[in-house]
């Protein structure tokens, strides 16, 4: 925008051209006024051929013609000048975007921007999207830093405590167990971040093939048996025969994440339900538990990265807040949908719908 404030020094040729145009304008105005005055006197006052009043009227008409001409010129030229100013503002806004400042909103004016009004609207939309992406990036970095900082602090604290020679063997073993747990948590967090980044880059290996979905679910339920037996959880399973065309490895990640999520929040001696059904051209899988459920405020954000509900999703549960984000991304890659809702009287239901092969 500094270009607008620089002193303007026109060249001599431009000055001579402007003086010439000024004299030509005066001459044209005088000639037009003289012709109008002659027409008036010849039509209505033929007896007054050459008088001082006629010369005075000619001068007045000349001034009027020049005044009207100057205003017409202003009306015609002003939009061009304002349009050039707007172009300079657009260039300045682009430079502002290049520096990483996305707080930009250009005001469109159809009188001056004309056919470029859609360009202004699109530019504002682009700036708004970039601003939202920058906010998401900052939140993501903040969440990642926070999630890594917590286990690192625990590891450093208990490692420092173990340097004390007065710590007995049982306490030392307890500290080592905590360090091992926090290290595994860091490892899972790192793996999930890498997986989510790979999925969102659209470069993750993705090979669809036909297979039995009901067999896959039964196999994964049995593989999680030690986890749900440890909490005396009853598995309520209804899996009719069903074929799908999908990436079997990626879908295994979906079902494992949802099963672990259900086992984590189901109460001791609770129940987890797995239902498979066909709905026209869709396959629906419902995985439910009779735990505390999901608050209404959390439901719209449950699949967001690093989102944790205050009461249920605490750090003590060991979750990273990335499992459901991975679920949603994989399901969307298959052209399906993932959503959650609460059931009565208690518990949460996670629903996955996939195209039927």
PDB file of N, CA, C and O in Angstrom, residues 251-323:
ATOM      1  N   UNK A 251     -10.173 -51.815   7.630  1.00  0.00           N
ATOM      2  CA  UNK A 251     -11.423 -52.010   8.353  1.00  0.00           C
ATOM      3  C   UNK A 251     -11.189 -52.752   9.668  1.00  0.00           C
ATOM      4  O   UNK A 251     -11.913 -52.541  10.639  1.00  0.00           O
ATOM      5  N   UNK A 252     -10.147 -53.600   9.723  1.00  0.00           N
ATOM      6  CA  UNK A 252      -9.813 -54.237  10.998  1.00  0.00           C
ATOM      7  C   UNK A 252      -9.441 -53.190  12.035  1.00  0.00           C
ATOM      8  O   UNK A 252      -9.808 -53.306  13.214  1.00  0.00           O
ATOM      9  N   UNK A 253      -8.738 -52.147  11.597  1.00  0.00           N
ATOM     10  CA  UNK A 253      -8.379 -51.061  12.511  1.00  0.00           C
ATOM     11  C   UNK A 253      -9.627 -50.366  13.041  1.00  0.00           C
ATOM     12  O   UNK A 253      -9.702 -49.984  14.213  1.00  0.00           O
ATOM     13  N   UNK A 254     -10.641 -50.216  12.179  1.00  0.00           N
ATOM     14  CA  UNK A 254     -11.900 -49.589  12.598  1.00  0.00           C
ATOM     15  C   UNK A 254     -12.559 -50.400  13.702  1.00  0.00           C
ATOM     16  O   UNK A 254     -12.921 -49.880  14.769  1.00  0.00           O
ATOM     17  N   UNK A 255     -12.726 -51.694  13.469  1.00  0.00           N
ATOM     18  CA  UNK A 255     -13.448 -52.534  14.440  1.00  0.00           C
ATOM     19  C   UNK A 255     -12.658 -52.675  15.740  1.00  0.00           C
ATOM     20  O   UNK A 255     -13.248 -52.672  16.826  1.00  0.00           O
ATOM     21  N   UNK A 256     -11.323 -52.779  15.639  1.00  0.00           N
ATOM     22  CA  UNK A 256     -10.507 -52.887  16.860  1.00  0.00           C
ATOM     23  C   UNK A 256     -10.634 -51.622  17.706  1.00  0.00           C
ATOM     24  O   UNK A 256     -10.799 -51.683  18.934  1.00  0.00           O
ATOM     25  N   UNK A 257     -10.555 -50.457  17.048  1.00  0.00           N
ATOM     26  CA  UNK A 257     -10.679 -49.203  17.802  1.00  0.00           C
ATOM     27  C   UNK A 257     -12.030 -49.098  18.494  1.00  0.00           C
ATOM     28  O   UNK A 257     -12.115 -48.670  19.656  1.00  0.00           O
ATOM     29  N   UNK A 258     -13.098 -49.474  17.791  1.00  0.00           N
ATOM     30  CA  UNK A 258     -14.434 -49.366  18.381  1.00  0.00           C
ATOM     31  C   UNK A 258     -14.653 -50.402  19.485  1.00  0.00           C
ATOM     32  O   UNK A 258     -15.298 -50.110  20.503  1.00  0.00           O
ATOM     33  N   UNK A 259     -14.121 -51.623  19.295  1.00  0.00           N
ATOM     34  CA  UNK A 259     -14.256 -52.647  20.338  1.00  0.00           C
ATOM     35  C   UNK A 259     -13.475 -52.248  21.593  1.00  0.00           C
ATOM     36  O   UNK A 259     -13.982 -52.378  22.716  1.00  0.00           O
ATOM     37  N   UNK A 260     -12.257 -51.764  21.411  1.00  0.00           N
ATOM     38  CA  UNK A 260     -11.477 -51.312  22.566  1.00  0.00           C
ATOM     39  C   UNK A 260     -12.166 -50.146  23.268  1.00  0.00           C
ATOM     40  O   UNK A 260     -12.133 -50.045  24.508  1.00  0.00           O
ATOM     41  N   UNK A 261     -12.763 -49.270  22.476  1.00  0.00           N
ATOM     42  CA  UNK A 261     -13.478 -48.135  23.056  1.00  0.00           C
ATOM     43  C   UNK A 261     -14.658 -48.618  23.900  1.00  0.00           C
ATOM     44  O   UNK A 261     -14.895 -48.130  25.009  1.00  0.00           O
ATOM     45  N   UNK A 262     -15.419 -49.603  23.376  1.00  0.00           N
ATOM     46  CA  UNK A 262     -16.552 -50.142  24.122  1.00  0.00           C
ATOM     47  C   UNK A 262     -16.124 -50.858  25.383  1.00  0.00           C
ATOM     48  O   UNK A 262     -16.737 -50.705  26.451  1.00  0.00           O
ATOM     49  N   UNK A 263     -15.038 -51.657  25.298  1.00  0.00           N
ATOM     50  CA  UNK A 263     -14.539 -52.369  26.475  1.00  0.00           C
ATOM     51  C   UNK A 263     -14.045 -51.389  27.532  1.00  0.00           C
ATOM     52  O   UNK A 263     -14.235 -51.582  28.738  1.00  0.00           O
ATOM     53  N   UNK A 264     -13.437 -50.300  27.094  1.00  0.00           N
ATOM     54  CA  UNK A 264     -12.881 -49.317  28.017  1.00  0.00           C
ATOM     55  C   UNK A 264     -13.972 -48.662  28.862  1.00  0.00           C
ATOM     56  O   UNK A 264     -13.809 -48.450  30.068  1.00  0.00           O
ATOM     57  N   UNK A 265     -15.110 -48.330  28.219  1.00  0.00           N
ATOM     58  CA  UNK A 265     -16.137 -47.557  28.920  1.00  0.00           C
ATOM     59  C   UNK A 265     -17.320 -48.400  29.401  1.00  0.00           C
ATOM     60  O   UNK A 265     -18.216 -47.875  30.056  1.00  0.00           O
ATOM     61  N   UNK A 266     -17.328 -49.677  29.083  1.00  0.00           N
ATOM     62  CA  UNK A 266     -18.375 -50.544  29.634  1.00  0.00           C
ATOM     63  C   UNK A 266     -18.078 -50.804  31.111  1.00  0.00           C
ATOM     64  O   UNK A 266     -16.924 -50.950  31.508  1.00  0.00           O
ATOM     65  N   UNK A 267     -19.104 -50.885  31.966  1.00  0.00           N
ATOM     66  CA  UNK A 267     -18.862 -51.127  33.402  1.00  0.00           C
ATOM     67  C   UNK A 267     -18.473 -52.575  33.655  1.00  0.00           C
ATOM     68  O   UNK A 267     -18.615 -53.447  32.794  1.00  0.00           O
ATOM     69  N   UNK A 268     -17.966 -52.829  34.828  1.00  0.00           N
ATOM     70  CA  UNK A 268     -17.647 -54.193  35.231  1.00  0.00           C
ATOM     71  C   UNK A 268     -18.910 -55.050  35.176  1.00  0.00           C
ATOM     72  O   UNK A 268     -19.950 -54.706  35.737  1.00  0.00           O
ATOM     73  N   UNK A 269     -18.835 -56.187  34.448  1.00  0.00           N
ATOM     74  CA  UNK A 269     -20.003 -57.038  34.285  1.00  0.00           C
ATOM     75  C   UNK A 269     -21.023 -56.486  33.316  1.00  0.00           C
ATOM     76  O   UNK A 269     -22.182 -56.924  33.313  1.00  0.00           O
ATOM     77  N   UNK A 270     -20.627 -55.533  32.493  1.00  0.00           N
ATOM     78  CA  UNK A 270     -21.545 -54.909  31.536  1.00  0.00           C
ATOM     79  C   UNK A 270     -21.722 -55.725  30.269  1.00  0.00           C
ATOM     80  O   UNK A 270     -21.335 -56.900  30.199  1.00  0.00           O
ATOM     81  N   UNK A 271     -22.311 -55.077  29.283  1.00  0.00           N
ATOM     82  CA  UNK A 271     -22.629 -55.758  28.025  1.00  0.00           C
ATOM     83  C   UNK A 271     -22.187 -54.899  26.849  1.00  0.00           C
ATOM     84  O   UNK A 271     -22.373 -53.673  26.852  1.00  0.00           O
ATOM     85  N   UNK A 272     -21.625 -55.548  25.853  1.00  0.00           N
ATOM     86  CA  UNK A 272     -21.280 -54.890  24.580  1.00  0.00           C
ATOM     87  C   UNK A 272     -22.040 -55.604  23.480  1.00  0.00           C
ATOM     88  O   UNK A 272     -21.997 -56.836  23.362  1.00  0.00           O
ATOM     89  N   UNK A 273     -22.751 -54.820  22.674  1.00  0.00           N
ATOM     90  CA  UNK A 273     -23.521 -55.384  21.583  1.00  0.00           C
ATOM     91  C   UNK A 273     -22.877 -55.098  20.239  1.00  0.00           C
ATOM     92  O   UNK A 273     -22.399 -53.989  19.996  1.00  0.00           O
ATOM     93  N   UNK A 274     -22.855 -56.122  19.376  1.00  0.00           N
ATOM     94  CA  UNK A 274     -22.358 -55.959  18.003  1.00  0.00           C
ATOM     95  C   UNK A 274     -23.442 -56.464  17.072  1.00  0.00           C
ATOM     96  O   UNK A 274     -23.800 -57.648  17.099  1.00  0.00           O
ATOM     97  N   UNK A 275     -24.003 -55.544  16.272  1.00  0.00           N
ATOM     98  CA  UNK A 275     -25.109 -55.877  15.378  1.00  0.00           C
ATOM     99  C   UNK A 275     -24.718 -55.564  13.931  1.00  0.00           C
ATOM    100  O   UNK A 275     -24.193 -54.501  13.632  1.00  0.00           O
ATOM    101  N   UNK A 276     -24.983 -56.506  13.043  1.00  0.00           N
ATOM    102  CA  UNK A 276     -24.727 -56.331  11.609  1.00  0.00           C
ATOM    103  C   UNK A 276     -26.043 -56.477  10.866  1.00  0.00           C
ATOM    104  O   UNK A 276     -26.774 -57.453  11.079  1.00  0.00           O
ATOM    105  N   UNK A 277     -26.358 -55.498  10.011  1.00  0.00           N
ATOM    106  CA  UNK A 277     -27.630 -55.548   9.285  1.00  0.00           C
ATOM    107  C   UNK A 277     -27.463 -54.937   7.900  1.00  0.00           C
ATOM    108  O   UNK A 277     -26.520 -54.182   7.640  1.00  0.00           O
ATOM    109  N   UNK A 278     -28.390 -55.281   7.008  1.00  0.00           N
ATOM    110  CA  UNK A 278     -28.390 -54.772   5.638  1.00  0.00           C
ATOM    111  C   UNK A 278     -29.533 -53.790   5.480  1.00  0.00           C
ATOM    112  O   UNK A 278     -30.682 -54.093   5.837  1.00  0.00           O
ATOM    113  N   UNK A 279     -29.246 -52.603   4.937  1.00  0.00           N
ATOM    114  CA  UNK A 279     -30.258 -51.570   4.711  1.00  0.00           C
ATOM    115  C   UNK A 279     -30.168 -51.126   3.255  1.00  0.00           C
ATOM    116  O   UNK A 279     -29.359 -50.269   2.893  1.00  0.00           O
ATOM    117  N   UNK A 280     -31.005 -51.754   2.416  1.00  0.00           N
ATOM    118  CA  UNK A 280     -31.015 -51.446   0.983  1.00  0.00           C
ATOM    119  C   UNK A 280     -29.609 -51.603   0.404  1.00  0.00           C
ATOM    120  O   UNK A 280     -29.115 -52.711   0.280  1.00  0.00           O
ATOM    121  N   UNK A 281     -28.946 -50.492   0.082  1.00  0.00           N
ATOM    122  CA  UNK A 281     -27.617 -50.556  -0.523  1.00  0.00           C
ATOM    123  C   UNK A 281     -26.514 -50.266   0.490  1.00  0.00           C
ATOM    124  O   UNK A 281     -25.401 -49.925   0.113  1.00  0.00           O
ATOM    125  N   UNK A 282     -26.821 -50.407   1.784  1.00  0.00           N
ATOM    126  CA  UNK A 282     -25.842 -50.097   2.825  1.00  0.00           C
ATOM    127  C   UNK A 282     -25.724 -51.267   3.791  1.00  0.00           C
ATOM    128  O   UNK A 282     -26.680 -52.018   4.030  1.00  0.00           O
ATOM    129  N   UNK A 283     -24.531 -51.381   4.361  1.00  0.00           N
ATOM    130  CA  UNK A 283     -24.277 -52.329   5.438  1.00  0.00           C
ATOM    131  C   UNK A 283     -24.064 -51.527   6.706  1.00  0.00           C
ATOM    132  O   UNK A 283     -23.232 -50.613   6.733  1.00  0.00           O
ATOM    133  N   UNK A 284     -24.792 -51.844   7.763  1.00  0.00           N
ATOM    134  CA  UNK A 284     -24.677 -51.102   9.017  1.00  0.00           C
ATOM    135  C   UNK A 284     -24.162 -52.028  10.108  1.00  0.00           C
ATOM    136  O   UNK A 284     -24.660 -53.144  10.297  1.00  0.00           O
ATOM    137  N   UNK A 285     -23.154 -51.523  10.831  1.00  0.00           N
ATOM    138  CA  UNK A 285     -22.615 -52.221  11.989  1.00  0.00           C
ATOM    139  C   UNK A 285     -22.788 -51.314  13.194  1.00  0.00           C
ATOM    140  O   UNK A 285     -22.344 -50.156  13.184  1.00  0.00           O
ATOM    141  N   UNK A 286     -23.446 -51.818  14.238  1.00  0.00           N
ATOM    142  CA  UNK A 286     -23.657 -51.068  15.476  1.00  0.00           C
ATOM    143  C   UNK A 286     -22.860 -51.725  16.591  1.00  0.00           C
ATOM    144  O   UNK A 286     -23.012 -52.926  16.845  1.00  0.00           O
ATOM    145  N   UNK A 287     -22.025 -50.951  17.252  1.00  0.00           N
ATOM    146  CA  UNK A 287     -21.257 -51.418  18.405  1.00  0.00           C
ATOM    147  C   UNK A 287     -21.657 -50.555  19.597  1.00  0.00           C
ATOM    148  O   UNK A 287     -21.393 -49.352  19.612  1.00  0.00           O
ATOM    149  N   UNK A 288     -22.301 -51.175  20.565  1.00  0.00           N
ATOM    150  CA  UNK A 288     -22.873 -50.428  21.697  1.00  0.00           C
ATOM    151  C   UNK A 288     -22.330 -50.951  23.016  1.00  0.00           C
ATOM    152  O   UNK A 288     -21.820 -52.068  23.104  1.00  0.00           O
ATOM    153  N   UNK A 289     -22.443 -50.120  24.037  1.00  0.00           N
ATOM    154  CA  UNK A 289     -22.094 -50.523  25.401  1.00  0.00           C
ATOM    155  C   UNK A 289     -23.114 -49.910  26.353  1.00  0.00           C
ATOM    156  O   UNK A 289     -23.893 -49.029  25.963  1.00  0.00           O
ATOM    157  N   UNK A 290     -23.130 -50.384  27.581  1.00  0.00           N
ATOM    158  CA  UNK A 290     -24.054 -49.847  28.587  1.00  0.00           C
ATOM    159  C   UNK A 290     -23.312 -49.006  29.616  1.00  0.00           C
ATOM    160  O   UNK A 290     -23.634 -49.013  30.798  1.00  0.00           O
ATOM    161  N   UNK A 291     -22.301 -48.267  29.132  1.00  0.00           N
ATOM    162  CA  UNK A 291     -21.523 -47.394  30.002  1.00  0.00           C
ATOM    163  C   UNK A 291     -22.215 -46.072  30.258  1.00  0.00           C
ATOM    164  O   UNK A 291     -23.440 -45.947  30.117  1.00  0.00           O
ATOM    165  N   UNK A 292     -21.452 -45.036  30.611  1.00  0.00           N
ATOM    166  CA  UNK A 292     -22.053 -43.743  30.968  1.00  0.00           C
ATOM    167  C   UNK A 292     -22.612 -42.976  29.783  1.00  0.00           C
ATOM    168  O   UNK A 292     -23.338 -42.005  29.969  1.00  0.00           O
ATOM    169  N   UNK A 293     -22.281 -43.385  28.549  1.00  0.00           N
ATOM    170  CA  UNK A 293     -22.777 -42.664  27.387  1.00  0.00           C
ATOM    171  C   UNK A 293     -21.943 -41.427  27.081  1.00  0.00           C
ATOM    172  O   UNK A 293     -20.901 -41.169  27.686  1.00  0.00           O
ATOM    173  N   UNK A 294     -22.424 -40.647  26.133  1.00  0.00           N
ATOM    174  CA  UNK A 294     -21.720 -39.451  25.661  1.00  0.00           C
ATOM    175  C   UNK A 294     -22.617 -38.243  25.904  1.00  0.00           C
ATOM    176  O   UNK A 294     -23.807 -38.278  25.610  1.00  0.00           O
ATOM    177  N   UNK A 295     -22.052 -37.199  26.442  1.00  0.00           N
ATOM    178  CA  UNK A 295     -22.851 -36.000  26.694  1.00  0.00           C
ATOM    179  C   UNK A 295     -23.291 -35.376  25.378  1.00  0.00           C
ATOM    180  O   UNK A 295     -22.634 -35.528  24.342  1.00  0.00           O
ATOM    181  N   UNK A 296     -24.414 -34.660  25.400  1.00  0.00           N
ATOM    182  CA  UNK A 296     -24.943 -34.033  24.185  1.00  0.00           C
ATOM    183  C   UNK A 296     -23.963 -33.001  23.625  1.00  0.00           C
ATOM    184  O   UNK A 296     -23.868 -32.820  22.419  1.00  0.00           O
ATOM    185  N   UNK A 297     -23.216 -32.343  24.512  1.00  0.00           N
ATOM    186  CA  UNK A 297     -22.242 -31.348  24.049  1.00  0.00           C
ATOM    187  C   UNK A 297     -21.080 -32.008  23.329  1.00  0.00           C
ATOM    188  O   UNK A 297     -20.459 -31.403  22.447  1.00  0.00           O
ATOM    189  N   UNK A 298     -20.763 -33.255  23.696  1.00  0.00           N
ATOM    190  CA  UNK A 298     -19.607 -33.933  23.109  1.00  0.00           C
ATOM    191  C   UNK A 298     -19.931 -34.651  21.810  1.00  0.00           C
ATOM    192  O   UNK A 298     -19.031 -34.887  21.000  1.00  0.00           O
ATOM    193  N   UNK A 299     -21.181 -35.008  21.586  1.00  0.00           N
ATOM    194  CA  UNK A 299     -21.548 -35.799  20.405  1.00  0.00           C
ATOM    195  C   UNK A 299     -21.077 -35.187  19.082  1.00  0.00           C
ATOM    196  O   UNK A 299     -20.538 -35.897  18.227  1.00  0.00           O
ATOM    197  N   UNK A 300     -21.246 -33.868  18.845  1.00  0.00           N
ATOM    198  CA  UNK A 300     -20.803 -33.321  17.560  1.00  0.00           C
ATOM    199  C   UNK A 300     -19.292 -33.357  17.363  1.00  0.00           C
ATOM    200  O   UNK A 300     -18.815 -33.206  16.237  1.00  0.00           O
ATOM    201  N   UNK A 301     -18.526 -33.532  18.450  1.00  0.00           N
ATOM    202  CA  UNK A 301     -17.058 -33.441  18.361  1.00  0.00           C
ATOM    203  C   UNK A 301     -16.368 -34.770  18.630  1.00  0.00           C
ATOM    204  O   UNK A 301     -15.148 -34.819  18.682  1.00  0.00           O
ATOM    205  N   UNK A 302     -17.140 -35.845  18.782  1.00  0.00           N
ATOM    206  CA  UNK A 302     -16.580 -37.096  19.263  1.00  0.00           C
ATOM    207  C   UNK A 302     -15.542 -37.683  18.310  1.00  0.00           C
ATOM    208  O   UNK A 302     -14.638 -38.421  18.714  1.00  0.00           O
ATOM    209  N   UNK A 303     -15.620 -37.357  17.000  1.00  0.00           N
ATOM    210  CA  UNK A 303     -14.676 -37.897  16.019  1.00  0.00           C
ATOM    211  C   UNK A 303     -13.546 -36.918  15.684  1.00  0.00           C
ATOM    212  O   UNK A 303     -12.766 -37.190  14.778  1.00  0.00           O
ATOM    213  N   UNK A 304     -13.468 -35.815  16.418  1.00  0.00           N
ATOM    214  CA  UNK A 304     -12.401 -34.857  16.164  1.00  0.00           C
ATOM    215  C   UNK A 304     -11.098 -35.332  16.791  1.00  0.00           C
ATOM    216  O   UNK A 304     -11.094 -36.019  17.809  1.00  0.00           O
ATOM    217  N   UNK A 305      -9.981 -34.920  16.190  1.00  0.00           N
ATOM    218  CA  UNK A 305      -8.670 -35.316  16.698  1.00  0.00           C
ATOM    219  C   UNK A 305      -8.424 -34.747  18.094  1.00  0.00           C
ATOM    220  O   UNK A 305      -8.688 -33.575  18.340  1.00  0.00           O
ATOM    221  N   UNK A 306      -7.937 -35.592  18.984  1.00  0.00           N
ATOM    222  CA  UNK A 306      -7.552 -35.246  20.348  1.00  0.00           C
ATOM    223  C   UNK A 306      -8.733 -34.824  21.216  1.00  0.00           C
ATOM    224  O   UNK A 306      -8.528 -34.333  22.323  1.00  0.00           O
ATOM    225  N   UNK A 307      -9.966 -35.006  20.719  1.00  0.00           N
ATOM    226  CA  UNK A 307     -11.101 -34.602  21.549  1.00  0.00           C
ATOM    227  C   UNK A 307     -11.335 -35.662  22.621  1.00  0.00           C
ATOM    228  O   UNK A 307     -11.384 -36.866  22.336  1.00  0.00           O
ATOM    229  N   UNK A 308     -11.485 -35.191  23.852  1.00  0.00           N
ATOM    230  CA  UNK A 308     -11.769 -36.073  24.974  1.00  0.00           C
ATOM    231  C   UNK A 308     -12.871 -35.468  25.822  1.00  0.00           C
ATOM    232  O   UNK A 308     -12.791 -34.311  26.207  1.00  0.00           O
ATOM    233  N   UNK A 309     -13.896 -36.254  26.065  1.00  0.00           N
ATOM    234  CA  UNK A 309     -14.970 -35.770  26.934  1.00  0.00           C
ATOM    235  C   UNK A 309     -14.456 -35.698  28.365  1.00  0.00           C
ATOM    236  O   UNK A 309     -13.764 -36.589  28.841  1.00  0.00           O
ATOM    237  N   UNK A 310     -14.795 -34.634  29.068  1.00  0.00           N
ATOM    238  CA  UNK A 310     -14.219 -34.351  30.391  1.00  0.00           C
ATOM    239  C   UNK A 310     -14.390 -35.511  31.372  1.00  0.00           C
ATOM    240  O   UNK A 310     -13.466 -35.894  32.073  1.00  0.00           O
ATOM    241  N   UNK A 311     -15.598 -36.091  31.425  1.00  0.00           N
ATOM    242  CA  UNK A 311     -15.876 -37.080  32.468  1.00  0.00           C
ATOM    243  C   UNK A 311     -15.382 -38.474  32.092  1.00  0.00           C
ATOM    244  O   UNK A 311     -14.777 -39.168  32.901  1.00  0.00           O
ATOM    245  N   UNK A 312     -15.650 -38.868  30.869  1.00  0.00           N
ATOM    246  CA  UNK A 312     -15.349 -40.247  30.494  1.00  0.00           C
ATOM    247  C   UNK A 312     -13.970 -40.410  29.894  1.00  0.00           C
ATOM    248  O   UNK A 312     -13.270 -41.367  30.160  1.00  0.00           O
ATOM    249  N   UNK A 313     -13.550 -39.443  29.076  1.00  0.00           N
ATOM    250  CA  UNK A 313     -12.299 -39.599  28.338  1.00  0.00           C
ATOM    251  C   UNK A 313     -11.168 -38.882  29.046  1.00  0.00           C
ATOM    252  O   UNK A 313     -10.698 -37.854  28.616  1.00  0.00           O
ATOM    253  N   UNK A 314     -10.731 -39.406  30.124  1.00  0.00           N
ATOM    254  CA  UNK A 314      -9.638 -38.812  30.886  1.00  0.00           C
ATOM    255  C   UNK A 314      -8.329 -39.466  30.509  1.00  0.00           C
ATOM    256  O   UNK A 314      -8.282 -40.529  29.909  1.00  0.00           O
ATOM    257  N   UNK A 315      -7.253 -38.837  30.893  1.00  0.00           N
ATOM    258  CA  UNK A 315      -5.942 -39.396  30.592  1.00  0.00           C
ATOM    259  C   UNK A 315      -5.696 -40.702  31.339  1.00  0.00           C
ATOM    260  O   UNK A 315      -4.880 -41.518  30.946  1.00  0.00           O
ATOM    261  N   UNK A 316      -6.379 -40.858  32.438  1.00  0.00           N
ATOM    262  CA  UNK A 316      -6.184 -42.093  33.196  1.00  0.00           C
ATOM    263  C   UNK A 316      -6.627 -43.312  32.415  1.00  0.00           C
ATOM    264  O   UNK A 316      -6.187 -44.426  32.662  1.00  0.00           O
ATOM    265  N   UNK A 317      -7.509 -43.118  31.438  1.00  0.00           N
ATOM    266  CA  UNK A 317      -7.962 -44.238  30.617  1.00  0.00           C
ATOM    267  C   UNK A 317      -6.944 -44.613  29.565  1.00  0.00           C
ATOM    268  O   UNK A 317      -7.086 -45.643  28.908  1.00  0.00           O
ATOM    269  N   UNK A 318      -5.925 -43.776  29.361  1.00  0.00           N
ATOM    270  CA  UNK A 318      -4.861 -44.120  28.436  1.00  0.00           C
ATOM    271  C   UNK A 318      -5.148 -43.770  26.994  1.00  0.00           C
ATOM    272  O   UNK A 318      -4.365 -44.092  26.125  1.00  0.00           O
ATOM    273  N   UNK A 319      -6.260 -43.146  26.701  1.00  0.00           N
ATOM    274  CA  UNK A 319      -6.590 -42.804  25.323  1.00  0.00           C
ATOM    275  C   UNK A 319      -5.837 -41.589  24.841  1.00  0.00           C
ATOM    276  O   UNK A 319      -5.465 -40.717  25.621  1.00  0.00           O
ATOM    277  N   UNK A 320      -5.622 -41.544  23.514  1.00  0.00           N
ATOM    278  CA  UNK A 320      -4.913 -40.407  22.927  1.00  0.00           C
ATOM    279  C   UNK A 320      -5.856 -39.443  22.228  1.00  0.00           C
ATOM    280  O   UNK A 320      -5.444 -38.357  21.835  1.00  0.00           O
ATOM    281  N   UNK A 321      -7.119 -39.835  22.041  1.00  0.00           N
ATOM    282  CA  UNK A 321      -8.055 -38.967  21.350  1.00  0.00           C
ATOM    283  C   UNK A 321      -7.928 -39.034  19.838  1.00  0.00           C
ATOM    284  O   UNK A 321      -8.476 -38.187  19.142  1.00  0.00           O
ATOM    285  N   UNK A 322      -7.207 -40.054  19.320  1.00  0.00           N
ATOM    286  CA  UNK A 322      -7.016 -40.189  17.871  1.00  0.00           C
ATOM    287  C   UNK A 322      -7.734 -41.404  17.291  1.00  0.00           C
ATOM    288  O   UNK A 322      -7.919 -41.487  16.082  1.00  0.00           O
ATOM    289  N   UNK A 323      -8.119 -42.354  18.144  1.00  0.00           N
ATOM    290  CA  UNK A 323      -8.719 -43.594  17.652  1.00  0.00           C
ATOM    291  C   UNK A 323      -9.968 -43.374  16.826  1.00  0.00           C
ATOM    292  O   UNK A 323     -10.116 -43.926  15.730  1.00  0.00           O
TER     293      UNK A 323
END
